[in-house]
Amino acid sequence: MKKVIRVILLLISLTTLLSGLIQIIVPAFVLNFVGAPIDTASKQLFATIGMFMFLFGGMMVHVLYNENENRVAVIWSGFQKLGASAAVFVGIYKGVFVPLAAGVAVFDLLSGILFFYYLKIAKEHAVS
């Protein structure tokens, strides 16, 4: 089961890395997708958020390919995913994002849960 979760986390991490890169390069595309206003400030903010997505996604790809367990990076990546989910849901509630953006929030919520589940099963395998 750990190997399956690891592959899923790798796919999530690559998706985070690539979507962050897209957000850096063409933030207006992402803003349009989530129904947010597009202006110079929002494009800059979304590009900055994209940079952090790119970094966290890249860090997790590195962690998953490293033979040494790095629980700290997985924990903080899990928190990043849960925080991103909450931020998008708040944005929907406040009318900044369209309800379609809930798909992004649910993806991040489930991703965060999987990160912490991975930690749990990795610890169980280490104890065995």
mmCIF file of C-alpha atoms in Angstrom:
data_model
loop_
_atom_site.group_PDB
_atom_site.id
_atom_site.type_symbol
_atom_site.label_atom_id
_atom_site.label_comp_id
_atom_site.label_asym_id
_atom_site.label_seq_id
_atom_site.Cartn_x
_atom_site.Cartn_y
_atom_site.Cartn_z
ATOM 1 C CA MET A 1 0.000 0.000 0.000
ATOM 2 C CA LYS A 2 2.871 2.377 0.781
ATOM 3 C CA LYS A 3 4.177 2.071 -2.788
ATOM 4 C CA VAL A 4 0.744 2.901 -4.237
ATOM 5 C CA ILE A 5 0.376 5.950 -2.001
ATOM 6 C CA ARG A 6 3.928 6.992 -2.897
ATOM 7 C CA VAL A 7 3.075 6.900 -6.630
ATOM 8 C CA ILE A 8 -0.116 8.893 -6.002
ATOM 9 C CA LEU A 9 1.871 11.460 -3.993
ATOM 10 C CA LEU A 10 4.405 11.657 -6.810
ATOM 11 C CA LEU A 11 1.604 12.399 -9.292
ATOM 12 C CA ILE A 12 0.142 15.014 -6.924
ATOM 13 C CA SER A 13 3.583 16.574 -6.474
ATOM 14 C CA LEU A 14 4.230 16.697 -10.220
ATOM 15 C CA THR A 15 0.778 18.218 -10.735
ATOM 16 C CA THR A 16 1.552 20.829 -8.067
ATOM 17 C CA LEU A 17 4.911 21.592 -9.658
ATOM 18 C CA LEU A 18 3.485 21.909 -13.177
ATOM 19 C CA SER A 19 0.393 23.888 -12.178
ATOM 20 C CA GLY A 20 2.612 26.213 -10.156
ATOM 21 C CA LEU A 21 4.794 26.733 -13.218
ATOM 22 C CA ILE A 22 1.714 27.521 -15.316
ATOM 23 C CA GLN A 23 0.546 29.939 -12.644
ATOM 24 C CA ILE A 24 3.942 31.679 -12.721
ATOM 25 C CA ILE A 25 4.001 31.976 -16.509
ATOM 26 C CA VAL A 26 0.322 32.749 -17.237
ATOM 27 C CA PRO A 27 -1.393 33.741 -13.976
ATOM 28 C CA ALA A 28 -4.320 35.306 -15.856
ATOM 29 C CA PHE A 29 -5.217 31.866 -17.250
ATOM 30 C CA VAL A 30 -5.573 30.461 -13.732
ATOM 31 C CA LEU A 31 -7.382 33.558 -12.470
ATOM 32 C CA ASN A 32 -9.852 33.229 -15.332
ATOM 33 C CA PHE A 33 -10.386 29.528 -14.503
ATOM 34 C CA VAL A 34 -11.301 30.284 -10.868
ATOM 35 C CA GLY A 35 -13.365 33.325 -11.872
ATOM 36 C CA ALA A 36 -11.252 35.885 -10.032
ATOM 37 C CA PRO A 37 -10.771 39.473 -11.130
ATOM 38 C CA ILE A 38 -7.743 39.911 -13.373
ATOM 39 C CA ASP A 39 -5.554 42.947 -12.870
ATOM 40 C CA THR A 40 -1.862 43.624 -12.389
ATOM 41 C CA ALA A 41 -1.968 42.988 -8.627
ATOM 42 C CA SER A 42 -3.927 39.725 -8.847
ATOM 43 C CA LYS A 43 -1.638 38.423 -11.605
ATOM 44 C CA GLN A 44 1.420 39.225 -9.480
ATOM 45 C CA LEU A 45 -0.086 37.563 -6.401
ATOM 46 C CA PHE A 46 -1.079 34.448 -8.331
ATOM 47 C CA ALA A 47 2.376 34.231 -9.915
ATOM 48 C CA THR A 48 3.891 34.445 -6.414
ATOM 49 C CA ILE A 49 1.566 31.705 -5.160
ATOM 50 C CA GLY A 50 2.545 29.674 -8.226
ATOM 51 C CA MET A 51 6.207 30.012 -7.284
ATOM 52 C CA PHE A 52 5.488 28.469 -3.876
ATOM 53 C CA MET A 53 3.444 25.695 -5.493
ATOM 54 C CA PHE A 54 6.356 25.004 -7.836
ATOM 55 C CA LEU A 55 8.785 24.874 -4.895
ATOM 56 C CA PHE A 56 6.625 22.623 -2.706
ATOM 57 C CA GLY A 57 5.864 20.299 -5.626
ATOM 58 C CA GLY A 58 9.553 20.100 -6.508
ATOM 59 C CA MET A 59 10.517 19.494 -2.892
ATOM 60 C CA MET A 60 8.088 16.583 -2.641
ATOM 61 C CA VAL A 61 9.321 15.048 -5.907
ATOM 62 C CA HIS A 62 12.829 15.258 -4.443
ATOM 63 C CA VAL A 63 11.671 13.719 -1.123
ATOM 64 C CA LEU A 64 9.879 10.850 -2.864
ATOM 65 C CA TYR A 65 12.961 10.034 -4.951
ATOM 66 C CA ASN A 66 15.331 10.273 -2.011
ATOM 67 C CA GLU A 67 16.113 7.022 -0.193
ATOM 68 C CA ASN A 68 16.106 8.766 3.182
ATOM 69 C CA GLU A 69 12.707 9.483 4.702
ATOM 70 C CA ASN A 70 12.074 13.183 5.184
ATOM 71 C CA ARG A 71 9.026 13.360 7.430
ATOM 72 C CA VAL A 72 9.402 17.096 8.031
ATOM 73 C CA ALA A 73 9.045 17.946 4.330
ATOM 74 C CA VAL A 74 6.022 15.655 4.030
ATOM 75 C CA ILE A 75 4.386 17.212 7.109
ATOM 76 C CA TRP A 76 4.827 20.759 5.827
ATOM 77 C CA SER A 77 3.692 19.774 2.336
ATOM 78 C CA GLY A 78 0.577 18.271 3.899
ATOM 79 C CA PHE A 79 -0.041 21.531 5.770
ATOM 80 C CA GLN A 80 0.501 23.481 2.534
ATOM 81 C CA LYS A 81 -2.152 21.393 0.787
ATOM 82 C CA LEU A 82 -4.654 21.736 3.646
ATOM 83 C CA GLY A 83 -3.996 25.485 3.856
ATOM 84 C CA ALA A 84 -4.420 25.912 0.106
ATOM 85 C CA SER A 85 -7.711 24.037 0.284
ATOM 86 C CA ALA A 86 -8.990 26.243 3.094
ATOM 87 C CA ALA A 87 -7.875 29.407 1.260
ATOM 88 C CA VAL A 88 -9.756 28.431 -1.902
ATOM 89 C CA PHE A 89 -12.907 27.536 0.041
ATOM 90 C CA VAL A 90 -12.714 30.922 1.822
ATOM 91 C CA GLY A 91 -12.258 32.590 -1.566
ATOM 92 C CA ILE A 92 -15.389 30.861 -2.857
ATOM 93 C CA TYR A 93 -17.326 31.853 0.273
ATOM 94 C CA LYS A 94 -16.247 35.485 -0.118
ATOM 95 C CA GLY A 95 -17.200 35.504 -3.799
ATOM 96 C CA VAL A 96 -13.640 35.917 -5.073
ATOM 97 C CA PHE A 97 -13.680 32.539 -6.841
ATOM 98 C CA VAL A 98 -16.500 30.790 -8.688
ATOM 99 C CA PRO A 99 -17.899 27.529 -7.231
ATOM 100 C CA LEU A 100 -16.025 25.578 -9.927
ATOM 101 C CA ALA A 101 -12.846 26.382 -7.955
ATOM 102 C CA ALA A 102 -14.105 23.930 -5.320
ATOM 103 C CA GLY A 103 -12.559 21.218 -7.500
ATOM 104 C CA VAL A 104 -9.132 22.707 -6.772
ATOM 105 C CA ALA A 105 -9.969 22.957 -3.056
ATOM 106 C CA VAL A 106 -11.150 19.346 -2.861
ATOM 107 C CA PHE A 107 -8.054 18.154 -4.737
ATOM 108 C CA ASP A 108 -5.817 19.958 -2.252
ATOM 109 C CA LEU A 109 -7.854 18.713 0.726
ATOM 110 C CA LEU A 110 -7.614 15.089 -0.406
ATOM 111 C CA SER A 111 -3.929 15.583 -1.245
ATOM 112 C CA GLY A 112 -3.227 16.902 2.262
ATOM 113 C CA ILE A 113 -5.029 13.943 3.799
ATOM 114 C CA LEU A 114 -2.984 11.555 1.637
ATOM 115 C CA PHE A 115 0.269 13.217 2.705
ATOM 116 C CA PHE A 116 -0.560 12.588 6.356
ATOM 117 C CA TYR A 117 -1.797 9.067 5.613
ATOM 118 C CA TYR A 118 1.532 8.398 3.886
ATOM 119 C CA LEU A 119 3.344 9.518 7.050
ATOM 120 C CA LYS A 120 1.220 7.146 9.110
ATOM 121 C CA ILE A 121 1.888 4.089 6.958
ATOM 122 C CA ALA A 122 5.586 5.002 6.536
ATOM 123 C CA LYS A 123 5.928 5.104 10.331
ATOM 124 C CA GLU A 124 4.136 1.762 10.693
ATOM 125 C CA HIS A 125 6.486 0.156 8.149
ATOM 126 C CA ALA A 126 9.514 1.628 9.928
ATOM 127 C CA VAL A 127 8.363 0.112 13.253
ATOM 128 C CA SER A 128 7.664 -3.317 11.765
#
